[in-house]
PDB file of C-alpha atoms in Angstrom:
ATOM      1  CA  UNK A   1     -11.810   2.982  -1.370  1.00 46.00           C
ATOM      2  CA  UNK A   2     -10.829   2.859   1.945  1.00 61.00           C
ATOM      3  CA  UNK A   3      -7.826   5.522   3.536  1.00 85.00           C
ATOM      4  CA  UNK A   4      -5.288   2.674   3.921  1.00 88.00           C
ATOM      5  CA  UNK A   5      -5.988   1.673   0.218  1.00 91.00           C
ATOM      6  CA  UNK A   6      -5.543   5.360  -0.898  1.00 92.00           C
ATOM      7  CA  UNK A   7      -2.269   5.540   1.035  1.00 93.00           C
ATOM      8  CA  UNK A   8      -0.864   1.862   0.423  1.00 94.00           C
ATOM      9  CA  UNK A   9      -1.293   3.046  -3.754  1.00 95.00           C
ATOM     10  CA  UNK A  10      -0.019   6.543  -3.170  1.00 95.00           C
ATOM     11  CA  UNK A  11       2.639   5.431  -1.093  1.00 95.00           C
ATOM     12  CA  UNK A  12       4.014   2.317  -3.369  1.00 96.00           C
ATOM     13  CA  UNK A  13       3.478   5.145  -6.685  1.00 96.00           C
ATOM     14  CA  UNK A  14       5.925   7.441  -4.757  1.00 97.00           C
ATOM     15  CA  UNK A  15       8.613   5.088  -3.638  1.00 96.00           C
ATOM     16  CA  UNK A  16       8.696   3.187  -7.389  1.00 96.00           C
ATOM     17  CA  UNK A  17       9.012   6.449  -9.394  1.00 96.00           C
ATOM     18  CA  UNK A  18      11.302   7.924  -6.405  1.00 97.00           C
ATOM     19  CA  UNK A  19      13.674   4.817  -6.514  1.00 95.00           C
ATOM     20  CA  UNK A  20      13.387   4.623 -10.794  1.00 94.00           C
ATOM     21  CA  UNK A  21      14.624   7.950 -10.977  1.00 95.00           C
ATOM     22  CA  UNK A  22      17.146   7.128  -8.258  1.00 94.00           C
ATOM     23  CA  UNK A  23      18.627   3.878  -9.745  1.00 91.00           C
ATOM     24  CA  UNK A  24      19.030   5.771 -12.988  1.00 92.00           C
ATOM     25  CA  UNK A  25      18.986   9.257 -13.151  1.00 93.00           C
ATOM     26  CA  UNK A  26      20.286  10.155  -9.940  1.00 94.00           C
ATOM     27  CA  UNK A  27      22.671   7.505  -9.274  1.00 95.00           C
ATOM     28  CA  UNK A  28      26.485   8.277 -10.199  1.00 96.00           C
ATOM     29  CA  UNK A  29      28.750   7.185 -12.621  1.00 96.00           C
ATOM     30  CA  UNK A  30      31.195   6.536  -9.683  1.00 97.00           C
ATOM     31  CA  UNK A  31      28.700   4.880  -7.373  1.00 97.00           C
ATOM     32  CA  UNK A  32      26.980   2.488 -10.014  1.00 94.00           C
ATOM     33  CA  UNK A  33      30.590   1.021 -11.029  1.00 95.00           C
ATOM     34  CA  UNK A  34      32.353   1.134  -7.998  1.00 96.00           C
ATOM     35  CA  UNK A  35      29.484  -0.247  -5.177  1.00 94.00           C
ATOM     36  CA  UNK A  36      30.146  -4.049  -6.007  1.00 91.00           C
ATOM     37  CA  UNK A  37      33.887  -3.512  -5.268  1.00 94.00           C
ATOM     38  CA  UNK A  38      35.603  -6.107  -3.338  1.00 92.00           C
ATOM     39  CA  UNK A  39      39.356  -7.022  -2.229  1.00 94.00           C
ATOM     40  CA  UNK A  40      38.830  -9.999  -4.022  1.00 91.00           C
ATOM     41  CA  UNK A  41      37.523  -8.620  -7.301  1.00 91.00           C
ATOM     42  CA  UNK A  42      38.440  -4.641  -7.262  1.00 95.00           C
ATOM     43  CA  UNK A  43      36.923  -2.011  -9.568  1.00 96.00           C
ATOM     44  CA  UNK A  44      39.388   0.710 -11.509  1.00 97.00           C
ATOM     45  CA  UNK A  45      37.384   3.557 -11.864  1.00 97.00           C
ATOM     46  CA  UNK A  46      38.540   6.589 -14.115  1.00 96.00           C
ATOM     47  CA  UNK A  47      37.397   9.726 -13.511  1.00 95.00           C
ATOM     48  CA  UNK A  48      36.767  12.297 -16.365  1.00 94.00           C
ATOM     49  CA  UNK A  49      39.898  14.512 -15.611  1.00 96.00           C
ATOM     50  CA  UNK A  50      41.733  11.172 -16.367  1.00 96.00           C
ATOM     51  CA  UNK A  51      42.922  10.240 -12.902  1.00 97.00           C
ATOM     52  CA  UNK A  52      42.297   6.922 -11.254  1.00 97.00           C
ATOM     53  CA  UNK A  53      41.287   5.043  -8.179  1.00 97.00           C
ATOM     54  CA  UNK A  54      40.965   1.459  -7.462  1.00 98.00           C
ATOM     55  CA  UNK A  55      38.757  -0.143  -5.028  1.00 97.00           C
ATOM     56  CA  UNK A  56      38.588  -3.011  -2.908  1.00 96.00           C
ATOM     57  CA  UNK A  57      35.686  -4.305  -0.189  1.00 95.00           C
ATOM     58  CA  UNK A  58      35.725  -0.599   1.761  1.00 97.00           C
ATOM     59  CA  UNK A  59      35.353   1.514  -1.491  1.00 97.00           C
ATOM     60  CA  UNK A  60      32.537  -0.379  -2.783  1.00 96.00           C
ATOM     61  CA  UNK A  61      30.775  -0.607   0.504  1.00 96.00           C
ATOM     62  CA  UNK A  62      31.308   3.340   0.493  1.00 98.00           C
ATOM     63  CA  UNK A  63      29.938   3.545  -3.032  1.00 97.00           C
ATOM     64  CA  UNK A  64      26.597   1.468  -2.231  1.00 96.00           C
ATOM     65  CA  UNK A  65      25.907   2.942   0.998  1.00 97.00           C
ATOM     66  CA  UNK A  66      26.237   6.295  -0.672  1.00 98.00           C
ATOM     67  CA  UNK A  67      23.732   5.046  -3.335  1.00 97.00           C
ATOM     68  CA  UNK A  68      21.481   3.793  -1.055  1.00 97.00           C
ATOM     69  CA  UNK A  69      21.455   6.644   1.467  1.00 98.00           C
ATOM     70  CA  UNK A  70      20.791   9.215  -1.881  1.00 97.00           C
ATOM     71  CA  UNK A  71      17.976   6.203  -2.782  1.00 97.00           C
ATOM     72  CA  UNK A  72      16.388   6.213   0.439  1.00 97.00           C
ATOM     73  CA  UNK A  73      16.313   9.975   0.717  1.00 97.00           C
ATOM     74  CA  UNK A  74      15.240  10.525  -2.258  1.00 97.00           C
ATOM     75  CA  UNK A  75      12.120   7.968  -1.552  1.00 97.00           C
ATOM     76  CA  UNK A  76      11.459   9.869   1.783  1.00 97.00           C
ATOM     77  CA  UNK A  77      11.220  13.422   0.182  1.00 97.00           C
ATOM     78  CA  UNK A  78       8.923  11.740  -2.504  1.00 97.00           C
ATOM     79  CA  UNK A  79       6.740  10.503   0.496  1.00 96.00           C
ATOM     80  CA  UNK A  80       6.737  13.285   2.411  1.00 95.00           C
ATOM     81  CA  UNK A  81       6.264  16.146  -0.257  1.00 96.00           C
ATOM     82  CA  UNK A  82       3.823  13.702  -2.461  1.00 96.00           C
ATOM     83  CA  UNK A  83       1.528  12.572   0.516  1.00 95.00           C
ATOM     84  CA  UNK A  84       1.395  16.289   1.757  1.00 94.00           C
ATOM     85  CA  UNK A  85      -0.133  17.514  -1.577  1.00 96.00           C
ATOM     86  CA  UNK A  86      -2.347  14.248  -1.778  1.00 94.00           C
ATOM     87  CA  UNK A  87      -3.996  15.291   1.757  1.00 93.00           C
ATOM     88  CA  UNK A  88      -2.675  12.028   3.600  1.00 93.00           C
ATOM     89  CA  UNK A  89      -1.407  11.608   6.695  1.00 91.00           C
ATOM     90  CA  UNK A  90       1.402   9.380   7.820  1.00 91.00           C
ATOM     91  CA  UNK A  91       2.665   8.155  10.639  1.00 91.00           C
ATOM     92  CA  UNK A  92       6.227   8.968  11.340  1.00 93.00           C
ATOM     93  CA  UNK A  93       7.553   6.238  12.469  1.00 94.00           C
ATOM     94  CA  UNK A  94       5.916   3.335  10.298  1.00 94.00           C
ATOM     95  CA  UNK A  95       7.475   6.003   7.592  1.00 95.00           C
ATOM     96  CA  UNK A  96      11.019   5.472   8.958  1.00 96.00           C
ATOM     97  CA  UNK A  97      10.625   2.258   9.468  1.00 96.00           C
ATOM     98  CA  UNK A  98       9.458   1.720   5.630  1.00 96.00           C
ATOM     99  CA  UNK A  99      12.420   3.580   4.643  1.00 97.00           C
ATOM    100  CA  UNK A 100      15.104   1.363   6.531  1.00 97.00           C
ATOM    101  CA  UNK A 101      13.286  -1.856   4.590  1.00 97.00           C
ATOM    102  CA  UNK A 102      13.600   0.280   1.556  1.00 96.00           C
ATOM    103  CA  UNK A 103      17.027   0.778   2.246  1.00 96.00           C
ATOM    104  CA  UNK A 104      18.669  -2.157   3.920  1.00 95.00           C
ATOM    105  CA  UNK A 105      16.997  -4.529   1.018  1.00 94.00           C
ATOM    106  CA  UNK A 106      18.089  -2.303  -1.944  1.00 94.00           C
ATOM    107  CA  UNK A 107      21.754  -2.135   0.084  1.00 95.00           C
ATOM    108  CA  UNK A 108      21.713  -6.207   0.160  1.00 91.00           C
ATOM    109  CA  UNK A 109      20.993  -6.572  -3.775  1.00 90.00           C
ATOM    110  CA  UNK A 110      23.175  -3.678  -4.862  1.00 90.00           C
ATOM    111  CA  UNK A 111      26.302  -4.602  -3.516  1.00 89.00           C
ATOM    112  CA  UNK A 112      26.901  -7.227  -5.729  1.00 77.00           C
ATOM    113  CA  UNK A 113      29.781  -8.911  -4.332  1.00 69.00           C
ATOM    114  CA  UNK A 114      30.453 -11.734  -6.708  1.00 57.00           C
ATOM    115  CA  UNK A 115      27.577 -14.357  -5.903  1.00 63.00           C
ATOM    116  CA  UNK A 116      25.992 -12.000  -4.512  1.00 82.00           C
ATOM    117  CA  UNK A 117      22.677 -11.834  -2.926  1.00 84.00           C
ATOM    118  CA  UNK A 118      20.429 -11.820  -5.885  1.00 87.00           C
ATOM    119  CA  UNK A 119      22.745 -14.596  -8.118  1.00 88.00           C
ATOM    120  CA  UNK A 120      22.679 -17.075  -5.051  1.00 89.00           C
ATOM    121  CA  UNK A 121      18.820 -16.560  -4.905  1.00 91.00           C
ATOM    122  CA  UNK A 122      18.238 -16.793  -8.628  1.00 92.00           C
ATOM    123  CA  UNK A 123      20.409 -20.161  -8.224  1.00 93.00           C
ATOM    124  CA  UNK A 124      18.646 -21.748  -5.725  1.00 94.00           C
ATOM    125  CA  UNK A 125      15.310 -21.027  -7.412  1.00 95.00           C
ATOM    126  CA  UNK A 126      16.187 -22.517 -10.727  1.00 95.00           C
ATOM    127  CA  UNK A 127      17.008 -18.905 -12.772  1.00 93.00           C
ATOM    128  CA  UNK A 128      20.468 -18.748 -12.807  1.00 91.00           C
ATOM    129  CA  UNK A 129      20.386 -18.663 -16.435  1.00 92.00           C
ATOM    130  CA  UNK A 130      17.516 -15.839 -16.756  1.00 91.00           C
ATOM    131  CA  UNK A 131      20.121 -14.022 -14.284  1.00 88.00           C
ATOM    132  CA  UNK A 132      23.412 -14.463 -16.519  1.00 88.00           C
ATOM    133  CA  UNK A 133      20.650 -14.003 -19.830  1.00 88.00           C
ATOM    134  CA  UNK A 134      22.683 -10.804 -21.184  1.00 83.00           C
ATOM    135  CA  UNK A 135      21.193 -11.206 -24.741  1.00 79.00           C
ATOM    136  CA  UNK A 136      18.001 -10.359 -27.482  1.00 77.00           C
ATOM    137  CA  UNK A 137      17.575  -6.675 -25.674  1.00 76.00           C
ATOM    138  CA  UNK A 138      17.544  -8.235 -21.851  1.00 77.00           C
ATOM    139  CA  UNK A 139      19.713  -8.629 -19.345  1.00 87.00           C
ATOM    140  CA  UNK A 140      18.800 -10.679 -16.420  1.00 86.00           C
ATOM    141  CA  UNK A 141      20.450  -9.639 -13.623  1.00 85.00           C
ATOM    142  CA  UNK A 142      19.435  -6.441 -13.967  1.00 87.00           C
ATOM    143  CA  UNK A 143      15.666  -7.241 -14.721  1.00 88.00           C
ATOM    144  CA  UNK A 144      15.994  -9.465 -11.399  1.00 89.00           C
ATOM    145  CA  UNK A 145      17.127  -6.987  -9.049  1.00 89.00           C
ATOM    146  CA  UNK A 146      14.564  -4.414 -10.076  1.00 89.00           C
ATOM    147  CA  UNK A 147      11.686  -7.175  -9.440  1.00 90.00           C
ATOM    148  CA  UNK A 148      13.663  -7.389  -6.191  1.00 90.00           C
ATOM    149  CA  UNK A 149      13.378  -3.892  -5.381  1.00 91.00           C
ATOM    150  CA  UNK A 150       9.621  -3.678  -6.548  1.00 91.00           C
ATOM    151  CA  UNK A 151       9.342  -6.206  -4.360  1.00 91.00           C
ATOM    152  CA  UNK A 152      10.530  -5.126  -1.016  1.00 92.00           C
ATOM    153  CA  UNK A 153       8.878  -1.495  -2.014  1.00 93.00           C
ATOM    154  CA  UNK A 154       5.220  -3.379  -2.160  1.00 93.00           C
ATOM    155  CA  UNK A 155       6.043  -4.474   1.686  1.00 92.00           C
ATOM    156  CA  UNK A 156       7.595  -0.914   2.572  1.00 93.00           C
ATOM    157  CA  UNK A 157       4.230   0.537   1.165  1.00 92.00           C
ATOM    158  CA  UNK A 158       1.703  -1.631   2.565  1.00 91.00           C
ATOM    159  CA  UNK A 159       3.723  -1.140   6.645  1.00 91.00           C
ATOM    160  CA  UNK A 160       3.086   2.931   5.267  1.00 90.00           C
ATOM    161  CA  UNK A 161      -0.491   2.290   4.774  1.00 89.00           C
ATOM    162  CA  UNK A 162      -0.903   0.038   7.978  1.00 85.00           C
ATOM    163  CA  UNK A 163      -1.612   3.720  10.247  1.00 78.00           C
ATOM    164  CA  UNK A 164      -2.271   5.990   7.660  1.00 78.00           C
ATOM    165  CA  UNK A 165      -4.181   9.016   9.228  1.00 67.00           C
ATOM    166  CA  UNK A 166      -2.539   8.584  12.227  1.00 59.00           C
ATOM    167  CA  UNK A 167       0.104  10.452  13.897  1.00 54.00           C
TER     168      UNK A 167
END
């Protein structure tokens, strides 16, 4: 196996389990309710001491960048610390710029805004009803959006893997 083959399969490995751990073990309570917040269709959150907050189009931009950001770092440690013990080499930049796709695409499914990103693109493909399936164990939208993200991870991993060994 070639060194781009070794560091495309380390480098998808790291970002999956990095954003699967992310999306549901490190993501909060606050942040997975409140990031699809909008003026139009605003989120009440209660906090465990009982007090409120409700939030419109700001709030929930707030809550999904801060999801994202703690996503995306979390991703980028994974990288870093997991292709250091692995003996590859990165490139720093194709890195960063792996991250932002990472980032900007999990950002544009995550927010959610009602028909959002991932319901208009279920639509127009003919799976709207796999997306509203919430039913027999499943629930579509969310089994969509984590194809998406698998998705847009296989590209961030194979621009990784494009200069591995170089620096």
């Amino acid at each position: 196996m070639n060194h781009r083959s070794t560091a495309f399969a380390a480098a998808y490995a790291l970002m999956r389990v990095a954003s699967d751990h992310s999306d549901h073990w490190g993501q909060s309570d606050f942040d997975a309710r409140c990031k699809g917040a909008t003026d139009a269709a605003p989120v009440t959150y209660e906090h465990e001491d009982g007090t409120t907050v409700t939030l419109g189009t700001d709030g929930g931009r707030r809550a999904c960048l801060h999801h994202v950001l703690q996503v995306t770092a979390t991703q980028g440690l994974a990288l870093m610390a997991g292709t250091r013990v692995l003996g590859i080499r990165l490139h720093p930049g194709v890195v960063a710029a792996a991250l932002a796709v990472s980032g900007l695409t999990h950002y544009a499914a995550d927010r959610r805004v009602p028909q959002g990103l991932l319901q208009r693109l279920a639509k127009a493909t003919g799976r709207e009803r796999f997306y509203k399936l919430s039913d027999f164990g499943m629930n579509g939208a969310y089994c969509l959006d984590q194809s998406w993200h698998h998705s847009w991870e296989t590209l961030a991993a194979l621009l990784v893997s494009v200069k591995a060994g170089q620096r």
